[in-house]
Amino acid sequence: MSIIEIKNISFSYNNVDLALNDVSLSIPQGNYVTIVGHNGSGKSTIAKCIIGLLQTSQGEIIVDGLTLNNENIDAIRSKVGLVFQNPDNQFIGSTVKDDIAFGLENHRVDPKLMDEIIDRFAKAVNMSDYLNFEPTKLSGGQKQRVAIAGALSMTPKILILDEATSMLDPKGKSEVNDLVKQLHSQTNMTIISITHDIEEAYQSDIVYVMNEGRIIEFGDPKDILAKEVLLKSIKLDIPFALKFKFALNKVGIIVDDTSLEGMVKEL
Amino acid sequence: MIIQVEKLSYEYSPNSVFAYHALKDVTTSVREGSFTAIVGATGSGKSTLVQHFNALITPTGGSLTVDGKLIVANQKVKELKPLRKKVGLVFQFPEYQLFEETILKDVMFGPLNFGVTVDDARAIAQESLIRVGLDSTFYERSPLELSGGQKRRVAIAGILALSPKILVLDEPTAGLDPEGSASMMSLFQNLNASGTTIIMITHDLNHVLNYATDVIMLDQGVVVFEGSKETFFNETDLHEDYGLVKPPLLELRSLLKEAKISFNAHTLDINILAQSIKEGKHD
Ligand SMILES: Nc1ncnc2c1ncn2[C@@H]1O[C@H](COP(=O)(O)OP(=O)(O)OP(=O)(O)O)[C@@H](O)[C@H]1O
Ligand SMILES: Nc1ncnc2c1ncn2[C@@H]1O[C@H](COP(=O)(O)OP(=O)(O)OP(=O)(O)O)[C@@H](O)[C@H]1O
Ligand SMILES: [Mg+2]
Ligand SMILES: [Mg+2]
C-alpha cells in the first residue's frame, strides 16, 4: 500500500518557472526512500508540498488515505514529521527542552509522559547535556541533532529528512542513521530522506532521481545508481563501490558483488 | 606562519549561567600558502576558532596574529577593515551572510564596500557568480528565495569577490550537489595554487585526502592533532575517536591489504589503482 501518493503535481514560486513539473510518485508504506537531484531540482519543494506549506497549482497529494486539502491539512501534518534543511527555520522553543516539548504538545502527548520522552530522544542524539541551552546558540551539527530529536520524539508515521544530517560528523551521521533505522523497523515508520550523499541513497529501498523539477528515474538503487553517464549528465555521481567495480571492469577484471568487501573477496 | 594562535581561549556568554568554554588554551598555526583542513567532532570548536581569523569574535583569553595583525583578549581591534579585506570567511549557514535585495547586489556589496567602482564591482560579481555555477538568470532574483545549495553558492561568490589573501570556508560543500561540490573544490585548489591560503572546515575526509596539505584536528575545544595530511592519515586510528570515519578509498586500501592483494598504495585515482591490481595479478 502507498502511504504517500502524489499525482501529477506542479508548482511555481513566481508563476513563470516550474519548480515542480508534473511530478508523480507513490511511496510504499514502511519503506526507506531517498530523493537525490542537483541543487534547485525541486527536492525541498516536494517536501513542503506534502505538508501543505506550499500549495500546488495542479494535481493531487494523498497521505495515508487522506487527500491534502484545507479540511485534512491538520490531520496530515500530525502524521508527517519534517526536518528542514536549515534547522534554524524549525526552532520555536527558547531552550532545547522547550523546543521538543512544544512539538509534543502540538501532538497532544500526555504532559506526564513528556519529560521521559524528551530525555530519551535527547539522549539518543547525544544532546542530554544541552537541554537548557538555546537551540539557536548551538554548533551547526548540534542544531541538526536537536531538530532530528524533535521530529523523532513525535514518532510520526512518515518522517521526511531534508538533508538533515548534512553537517554531522561521520560518526554522528551513522549514529543518527542507525537510530532512524531502528525506529523504522520498530514502528514501521516510512522514511523519506532528501540527500546529496550517494552512499546513503545506495542503502535505501527506493531512490528517486530529480532533474529540473521532474522525477526522471526511480527504483532499486543498485540499478539506478549504476547509470553513470546519465547521473553525471545531471550533476550527480555514482557510489564509490560502483566506481571501483567499473574501474576493475575497464582493466578486464569482472566481479559480481556490489560491496567493497565482496569485490575484494572475489579478487 | 600566516596565522599564529597563542593560548587562545573563548568563552560564550561569560559570567552567566550559560557560560561555555568553547576553546581552551589553543595554540596552533596556519602556514602561508597552505590548504589547511580543520576537522573534529560536532561541537569541538571549529566554527568558533575560524571566526577569530577575521576578528568576527575576539579571544576571551590569549591572542592570535593574522598576517602580522595582533589580536589580543579584551582589547578592541582597531582598523578592522584591512583585516576583513584580507580574510574572507564563508559561514557554515549561508543565510546569515545574504541580505541584499538581489543576488547581483549581494555579491557586489563586498567590492563596493572596499572602494571598487560600480562598474568594476559588477564585473567582479558576475565573474564570481559564474565561478560558483550561477548564470545571469539569477542576477535579479532575491538571494533568500533560492534552494539551499543555491544560497551557499551565492554566499561563496560574495566572498570570492573580495579576492581575499586568506579564504576561510566553514563546511563549504555541505548541501552542494556532487558536481557542485567537485567543481567548488577544484576552484579552491586553483586559488590555492595561485597563492591564496585556504582554511577549510570539513567532515568529508575525502576532501582532506584529495585537496589538503595540512590538518588541524580539534576535540572539545582543544587541538589534538596538527601536521601534514600524510602524517594525519598514517595515524589512522585517530579518526574514529574523534567522530571521523575513513574515506572509502582508504577503506578499500585496508581491505586489499588484509586480503594480501598487491596494489599501488600511493595513487588517489581509482583507475590507476585497478590497473595496479591487474598488474599485481600477473607477477
Ligand atoms: N522561496 C523561493 N522563492 C522563489 N523560488 C524558490 C524559492 N525556493 C526555491 N526556489 C526555486 O525553486 C527551485 C527548486 O528549489 P528547491 O529548494 O526545491 O531545490 P532543491 O532540490 O531542494 O535544491 P538544494 O539541493 O539546493 O536544496 C529552484 O530553482 C529554486 O531557485
Ligand atoms: N552562540 C553560542 N552561544 C553559546 N554557545 C555556543 C554558541 N555557538 C557555539 N556554542 C558552543 O560552543 C561549542 C563549539 O561550537 P562550534 O560551533 O565552534 O562547534 P563546531 O566544531 O563548529 O561544530 P559543528 O561541526 O557542529 O559545526 C559547542 O559546544 C556549542 O554548543
Ligand atoms: Mg533543498
Ligand atoms: Mg561549525
Coordinates of N, CA, C and O in Angstrom, one line a residue, chain A residues 14 17 37-41 44 85-89 95 130 132-134 137-145 163 166-172 174 196 198-199 232 234-237 240 243-244 246-248 250-253 260-261 264-267, chain B residues 13 18-20 40-44 47 92-96 141 147-153 170-171 174-180 203-206 239-245 248-252 255-256 259 261 270-271 273-275 277-278 281:
Chain A
N14 N 7.0 31.7 -8.8 CA 6.8 33.0 -9.4 C 5.9 33.0 -10.6 O 5.8 34.0 -11.4
D17 N 8.5 30.1 -13.8 CA 9.3 28.8 -13.9 C 8.7 27.8 -13.0 O 8.2 28.0 -11.9
G37 N 19.1 14.7 -6.4 CA 18.9 15.6 -7.5 C 19.8 16.9 -7.3 O 20.2 17.2 -6.2
H38 N 20.1 17.5 -8.4 CA 21.0 18.7 -8.4 C 20.4 19.8 -7.5 O 19.2 19.8 -7.2
N39 N 21.2 20.8 -7.2 CA 20.7 22.0 -6.4 C 19.7 22.7 -7.3 O 19.9 22.9 -8.5
G40 N 18.5 22.9 -6.6 CA 17.4 23.6 -7.3 C 16.6 22.6 -8.2 O 15.8 23.1 -8.9
S41 N 16.7 21.3 -8.0 CA 15.9 20.4 -8.8 C 14.5 20.2 -8.3 O 13.7 19.6 -9.0
S44 N 13.3 20.0 -2.0 CA 12.7 20.7 -0.8 C 11.3 21.1 -1.1 O 10.4 21.1 -0.2
Q85 N 15.8 21.7 6.0 CA 17.2 21.8 5.5 C 18.0 22.7 6.5 O 19.1 22.4 6.8
N86 N 17.5 23.8 6.9 CA 18.1 24.7 7.8 C 17.4 24.6 9.2 O 16.3 25.1 9.3
P87 N 18.1 24.0 10.2 CA 17.4 23.7 11.4 C 16.9 25.0 12.1 O 15.9 24.9 12.8
D88 N 17.5 26.1 11.9 CA 17.1 27.3 12.5 C 15.7 27.7 12.1 O 15.0 28.4 12.9
N89 N 15.2 27.2 10.9 CA 13.9 27.5 10.5 C 12.8 26.7 11.3 O 11.6 26.9 11.1
T95 N 14.5 27.0 24.8 CA 15.5 26.0 25.2 C 15.3 24.8 24.4 O 14.2 24.5 23.8
Y130 N 22.5 19.4 26.9 CA 22.2 20.7 26.3 C 20.8 21.1 26.5 O 20.3 22.0 25.8
N132 N 19.0 22.7 28.5 CA 18.7 24.1 28.9 C 19.3 25.1 28.0 O 19.3 26.3 28.3
F133 N 20.0 24.7 26.9 CA 20.6 25.7 26.1 C 19.6 26.2 25.1 O 18.6 25.6 24.7
E134 N 19.9 27.4 24.5 CA 19.1 28.0 23.5 C 19.4 27.2 22.2 O 20.6 27.2 21.8
K137 N 21.7 28.9 19.7 CA 23.1 29.1 20.1 C 23.9 27.8 20.3 O 24.6 27.6 21.3
L138 N 23.7 27.0 19.3 CA 24.5 25.7 19.3 C 25.3 25.6 18.1 O 25.2 26.4 17.1
S139 N 26.2 24.7 18.0 CA 27.0 24.5 16.8 C 26.1 23.9 15.7 O 25.0 23.4 16.0
G140 N 26.6 24.0 14.5 CA 25.7 23.5 13.3 C 25.3 22.1 13.5 O 24.1 21.8 13.3
G141 N 26.2 21.2 13.8 CA 25.8 19.8 14.0 C 24.9 19.6 15.2 O 24.0 18.8 15.1
Q142 N 25.1 20.4 16.3 CA 24.2 20.2 17.4 C 22.8 20.7 17.1 O 21.8 20.1 17.5
K143 N 22.7 21.7 16.3 CA 21.3 22.2 15.8 C 20.6 21.1 15.1 O 19.4 20.8 15.3
Q144 N 21.4 20.4 14.2 CA 20.8 19.4 13.4 C 20.3 18.2 14.3 O 19.3 17.6 14.1
R145 N 21.1 17.9 15.3 CA 20.7 16.8 16.2 C 19.4 17.1 17.0 O 18.6 16.3 17.1
E163 N 18.0 16.8 4.0 CA 19.4 17.0 4.3 C 19.7 17.2 5.7 O 20.5 18.1 6.1
S166 N 23.4 16.8 7.1 CA 24.5 17.3 6.2 C 25.7 17.9 7.0 O 26.8 18.0 6.4
M167 N 25.5 18.3 8.2 CA 26.6 18.9 9.0 C 27.0 18.1 10.1 O 27.7 18.6 11.0
L168 N 26.6 16.8 10.2 CA 27.1 16.0 11.3 C 28.4 15.4 11.0 O 28.7 15.1 9.8
D169 N 29.2 15.1 12.0 CA 30.4 14.4 11.8 C 30.0 13.0 11.4 O 29.0 12.5 11.7
P170 N 30.9 12.3 10.6 CA 30.5 11.0 10.1 C 30.0 10.0 11.1 O 29.1 9.2 10.8
K171 N 30.7 10.0 12.3 CA 30.2 9.0 13.3 C 28.8 9.4 13.8 O 28.0 8.5 13.9
G172 N 28.6 10.7 14.0 CA 27.3 11.2 14.4 C 26.2 10.8 13.4 O 25.1 10.5 13.7
S174 N 26.3 8.3 11.2 CA 25.9 6.9 11.2 C 25.1 6.6 12.5 O 24.2 5.7 12.4
H196 N 22.3 14.5 -0.6 CA 23.3 14.6 -1.7 C 24.3 13.5 -1.5 O 25.3 13.4 -2.3
I198 N 25.3 10.1 -2.0 CA 25.0 9.0 -2.9 C 25.2 7.7 -2.2 O 24.5 6.7 -2.4
E199 N 26.1 7.6 -1.2 CA 26.4 6.4 -0.4 C 25.1 6.1 0.4 O 24.7 4.9 0.6
K232 N 25.9 11.5 -14.2 CA 26.9 12.6 -14.4 C 26.3 13.7 -15.2 O 26.7 14.9 -15.0
I234 N 23.5 14.9 -15.1 CA 22.6 15.7 -14.3 C 23.2 16.1 -13.0 O 22.6 16.2 -12.0
K235 N 24.6 16.2 -13.0 CA 25.3 16.7 -11.9 C 25.4 15.8 -10.7 O 25.7 16.2 -9.6
L236 N 25.1 14.5 -10.9 CA 25.2 13.6 -9.8 C 26.4 12.7 -10.0 O 27.2 12.8 -10.9
D237 N 26.5 11.7 -9.1 CA 27.6 10.8 -9.2 C 27.2 9.4 -8.8 O 26.0 9.2 -8.4
F240 N 30.9 4.9 -4.5 CA 32.3 4.6 -4.6 C 32.5 3.1 -5.0 O 33.3 2.8 -5.8
K243 N 32.1 2.7 -8.5 CA 33.3 3.3 -9.3 C 34.4 2.2 -9.3 O 35.1 2.0 -10.4
F244 N 34.6 1.6 -8.2 CA 35.7 0.5 -8.1 C 35.3 -0.6 -9.1 O 36.2 -1.1 -9.8
F246 N 33.5 -0.6 -11.8 CA 33.7 -0.2 -13.2 C 35.1 -0.1 -13.5 O 35.5 -0.4 -14.7
A247 N 35.9 0.4 -12.6 CA 37.4 0.5 -12.9 C 38.0 -0.8 -13.1 O 38.9 -1.0 -13.9
L248 N 37.6 -1.8 -12.3 CA 38.0 -3.2 -12.5 C 37.6 -3.7 -13.8 O 38.4 -4.3 -14.5
K250 N 37.0 -2.1 -16.5 CA 37.8 -1.5 -17.5 C 39.1 -2.2 -17.8 O 39.6 -2.2 -18.9
V251 N 39.8 -2.7 -16.8 CA 41.0 -3.4 -17.0 C 40.8 -4.9 -17.2 O 41.8 -5.7 -17.1
G252 N 39.6 -5.3 -17.3 CA 39.3 -6.7 -17.7 C 39.1 -7.6 -16.5 O 39.0 -8.8 -16.7
I253 N 38.9 -7.1 -15.3 CA 38.6 -7.9 -14.1 C 37.1 -7.8 -13.9 O 36.6 -6.7 -13.6
L260 N 32.3 -3.3 -1.4 CA 33.8 -3.3 -1.4 C 34.3 -4.7 -0.9 O 35.1 -5.3 -1.5
E261 N 33.7 -5.1 0.3 CA 34.2 -6.3 0.9 C 34.0 -7.5 0.0 O 34.9 -8.3 -0.2
V264 N 36.5 -7.4 -3.1 CA 37.8 -7.7 -2.7 C 38.0 -9.2 -2.5 O 39.0 -9.8 -2.9
K265 N 37.0 -9.8 -1.9 CA 37.0 -11.3 -1.7 C 37.1 -12.0 -3.1 O 37.8 -13.0 -3.2
E266 N 36.4 -11.5 -4.1 CA 36.4 -12.1 -5.4 C 37.8 -12.0 -6.1 O 38.0 -12.7 -7.0
L267 N 38.5 -11.0 -5.7 CA 39.8 -10.7 -6.4 C 40.8 -11.8 -6.2 O 40.9 -12.4 -5.1
Chain B
S13 N 29.0 33.7 26.3 CA 28.2 34.3 27.4 C 28.9 34.2 28.8 O 28.5 33.6 29.7
F18 N 24.9 30.4 31.3 CA 25.1 29.7 30.1 C 26.6 29.8 29.6 O 26.9 29.4 28.5
A19 N 27.5 30.3 30.5 CA 28.9 30.4 30.2 C 29.4 29.0 29.6 O 29.0 28.0 30.2
Y20 N 30.1 29.1 28.5 CA 30.5 27.8 27.9 C 31.9 28.1 27.3 O 32.1 28.9 26.4
G40 N 37.1 17.6 13.1 CA 36.8 17.3 14.5 C 35.3 17.1 14.7 O 34.5 17.6 13.8
A41 N 34.9 16.5 15.8 CA 33.5 16.1 16.0 C 32.6 17.4 16.1 O 33.1 18.5 16.3
T42 N 31.3 17.1 16.0 CA 30.3 18.1 16.3 C 30.6 18.8 17.6 O 30.8 18.2 18.6
G43 N 30.6 20.2 17.5 CA 30.7 20.9 18.8 C 32.1 21.0 19.3 O 32.4 21.5 20.4
S44 N 33.1 20.6 18.5 CA 34.5 20.6 19.0 C 35.2 22.0 19.0 O 36.2 22.2 19.6
S47 N 34.0 26.1 14.3 CA 33.5 27.4 13.8 C 33.9 28.5 14.7 O 34.2 29.6 14.2
Q92 N 29.1 28.8 8.1 CA 28.5 27.5 8.0 C 27.1 27.5 7.5 O 26.7 26.7 6.7
F93 N 26.3 28.6 7.9 CA 24.9 28.7 7.4 C 24.9 30.0 6.5 O 25.0 31.1 7.0
P94 N 24.8 29.7 5.2 CA 24.9 30.9 4.2 C 23.9 31.9 4.4 O 24.1 33.1 4.2
E95 N 22.7 31.5 4.9 CA 21.6 32.5 5.1 C 22.1 33.8 5.8 O 21.6 34.9 5.5
Y96 N 22.9 33.6 6.8 CA 23.3 34.7 7.7 C 24.3 35.7 7.0 O 24.7 36.7 7.5
R141 N 17.3 38.0 -9.0 CA 16.5 37.3 -8.0 C 16.9 37.6 -6.6 O 18.1 38.0 -6.4
S147 N 17.1 27.7 -3.5 CA 17.3 26.5 -2.8 C 18.5 26.5 -1.9 O 19.3 27.5 -2.0
G148 N 18.6 25.6 -1.0 CA 19.7 25.6 0.0 C 21.1 25.6 -0.7 O 21.9 26.5 -0.3
G149 N 21.3 24.8 -1.7 CA 22.6 24.8 -2.4 C 22.9 26.1 -3.1 O 24.0 26.5 -3.2
Q150 N 21.8 26.6 -3.7 CA 22.0 27.9 -4.5 C 22.4 29.0 -3.5 O 23.2 29.9 -3.8
K151 N 21.8 29.1 -2.3 CA 22.2 30.1 -1.3 C 23.7 30.0 -1.0 O 24.4 31.0 -0.8
R152 N 24.1 28.7 -0.8 CA 25.5 28.5 -0.4 C 26.4 29.1 -1.5 O 27.4 29.7 -1.3
R153 N 26.0 28.8 -2.8 CA 26.8 29.3 -3.9 C 26.9 30.8 -3.9 O 28.0 31.4 -4.1
D170 N 33.7 27.5 6.0 CA 33.1 26.7 7.1 C 32.1 25.7 6.4 O 31.0 26.0 6.1
E171 N 32.6 24.5 6.2 CA 31.8 23.4 5.6 C 31.2 23.9 4.2 O 30.0 23.9 4.0
A174 N 28.8 21.5 2.2 CA 27.5 20.9 2.7 C 26.3 21.4 1.9 O 26.2 22.6 1.8
G175 N 25.5 20.5 1.4 CA 24.3 21.0 0.7 C 24.6 21.2 -0.8 O 23.6 21.5 -1.5
L176 N 25.8 21.0 -1.3 CA 26.0 21.2 -2.7 C 25.8 19.8 -3.4 O 26.1 18.8 -2.8
D177 N 25.4 19.8 -4.6 CA 25.2 18.5 -5.3 C 26.6 18.0 -5.7 O 27.6 18.8 -5.6
P178 N 26.8 16.7 -6.1 CA 28.1 16.2 -6.3 C 28.9 17.0 -7.3 O 30.1 17.2 -7.1
E179 N 28.3 17.4 -8.4 CA 29.1 18.2 -9.3 C 29.5 19.6 -8.8 O 30.7 20.0 -8.9
G180 N 28.6 20.2 -8.1 CA 28.9 21.5 -7.4 C 30.0 21.3 -6.4 O 30.9 22.2 -6.4
H203 N 33.8 17.8 7.3 CA 33.7 16.5 7.9 C 34.0 15.4 6.8 O 33.9 14.3 7.1
D204 N 34.3 15.9 5.6 CA 34.5 15.0 4.5 C 36.0 14.7 4.3 O 36.7 15.4 3.7
L205 N 36.4 13.5 4.9 CA 37.8 13.2 4.8 C 38.3 12.9 3.4 O 39.5 13.0 3.1
N206 N 37.4 12.7 2.5 CA 37.7 12.6 1.1 C 38.3 13.9 0.6 O 39.3 13.9 -0.2
H239 N 41.1 8.6 13.8 CA 39.8 9.1 13.3 C 38.6 8.8 14.1 O 37.9 9.7 14.5
E240 N 38.3 7.5 14.4 CA 37.0 7.2 14.9 C 36.8 7.8 16.3 O 35.6 8.1 16.7
D241 N 37.8 7.9 17.1 CA 37.7 8.5 18.4 C 37.2 9.9 18.3 O 36.6 10.5 19.3
Y242 N 37.4 10.6 17.2 CA 37.1 12.0 17.1 C 35.9 12.2 16.1 O 35.8 13.3 15.5
G243 N 35.1 11.2 16.0 CA 33.9 11.4 15.1 C 34.1 11.2 13.7 O 33.2 11.4 12.9
L244 N 35.4 10.8 13.3 CA 35.7 10.7 11.9 C 35.6 9.2 11.4 O 35.7 8.3 12.2
V245 N 35.4 9.1 10.1 CA 35.4 7.7 9.5 C 36.3 7.8 8.3 O 36.3 8.8 7.6
P248 N 36.3 6.3 1.7 CA 36.2 4.9 1.1 C 37.4 4.4 0.4 O 37.7 3.2 0.5
L249 N 38.2 5.3 -0.2 CA 39.5 4.8 -0.8 C 40.4 4.2 0.2 O 41.0 3.2 -0.1
L250 N 40.5 4.8 1.4 CA 41.4 4.2 2.4 C 40.8 2.9 3.0 O 41.5 2.0 3.3
E251 N 39.5 2.9 3.0 CA 38.8 1.7 3.5 C 39.1 0.6 2.5 O 39.5 -0.6 2.9
L252 N 39.1 0.9 1.2 CA 39.4 -0.1 0.2 C 40.9 -0.6 0.3 O 41.2 -1.8 0.2
L255 N 41.2 -3.0 3.0 CA 40.6 -4.3 2.6 C 41.6 -5.1 1.7 O 41.8 -6.3 1.9
L256 N 42.2 -4.4 0.8 CA 43.1 -5.0 -0.2 C 44.3 -5.5 0.6 O 44.8 -6.6 0.3
A259 N 43.6 -8.6 2.5 CA 43.4 -9.8 1.6 C 44.7 -10.1 0.9 O 44.8 -11.0 0.0
I261 N 46.4 -8.6 -1.4 CA 46.4 -8.3 -2.8 C 47.4 -7.2 -3.0 O 47.3 -6.2 -2.3
I270 N 41.2 5.9 -8.9 CA 40.7 4.6 -8.9 C 41.0 3.7 -10.1 O 41.2 2.5 -10.0
N271 N 41.2 4.4 -11.2 CA 41.6 3.6 -12.4 C 43.0 3.1 -12.4 O 43.3 2.0 -12.8
L273 N 44.5 2.6 -9.6 CA 44.5 1.5 -8.6 C 44.1 0.2 -9.2 O 44.7 -0.9 -9.0
A274 N 43.0 0.2 -10.0 CA 42.5 -1.0 -10.6 C 43.6 -1.6 -11.6 O 43.8 -2.8 -11.5
Q275 N 44.3 -0.8 -12.3 CA 45.3 -1.2 -13.2 C 46.4 -1.9 -12.4 O 46.9 -3.0 -12.8
I277 N 46.2 -3.4 -9.6 CA 45.7 -4.7 -9.1 C 45.9 -5.8 -10.2 O 46.3 -6.9 -10.0
K278 N 45.5 -5.4 -11.4 CA 45.6 -6.3 -12.6 C 47.1 -6.7 -12.8 O 47.4 -7.9 -12.9
K281 N 48.4 -9.1 -10.3 CA 47.9 -10.5 -10.5 C 48.9 -11.3 -11.4 O 48.9 -12.5 -11.4

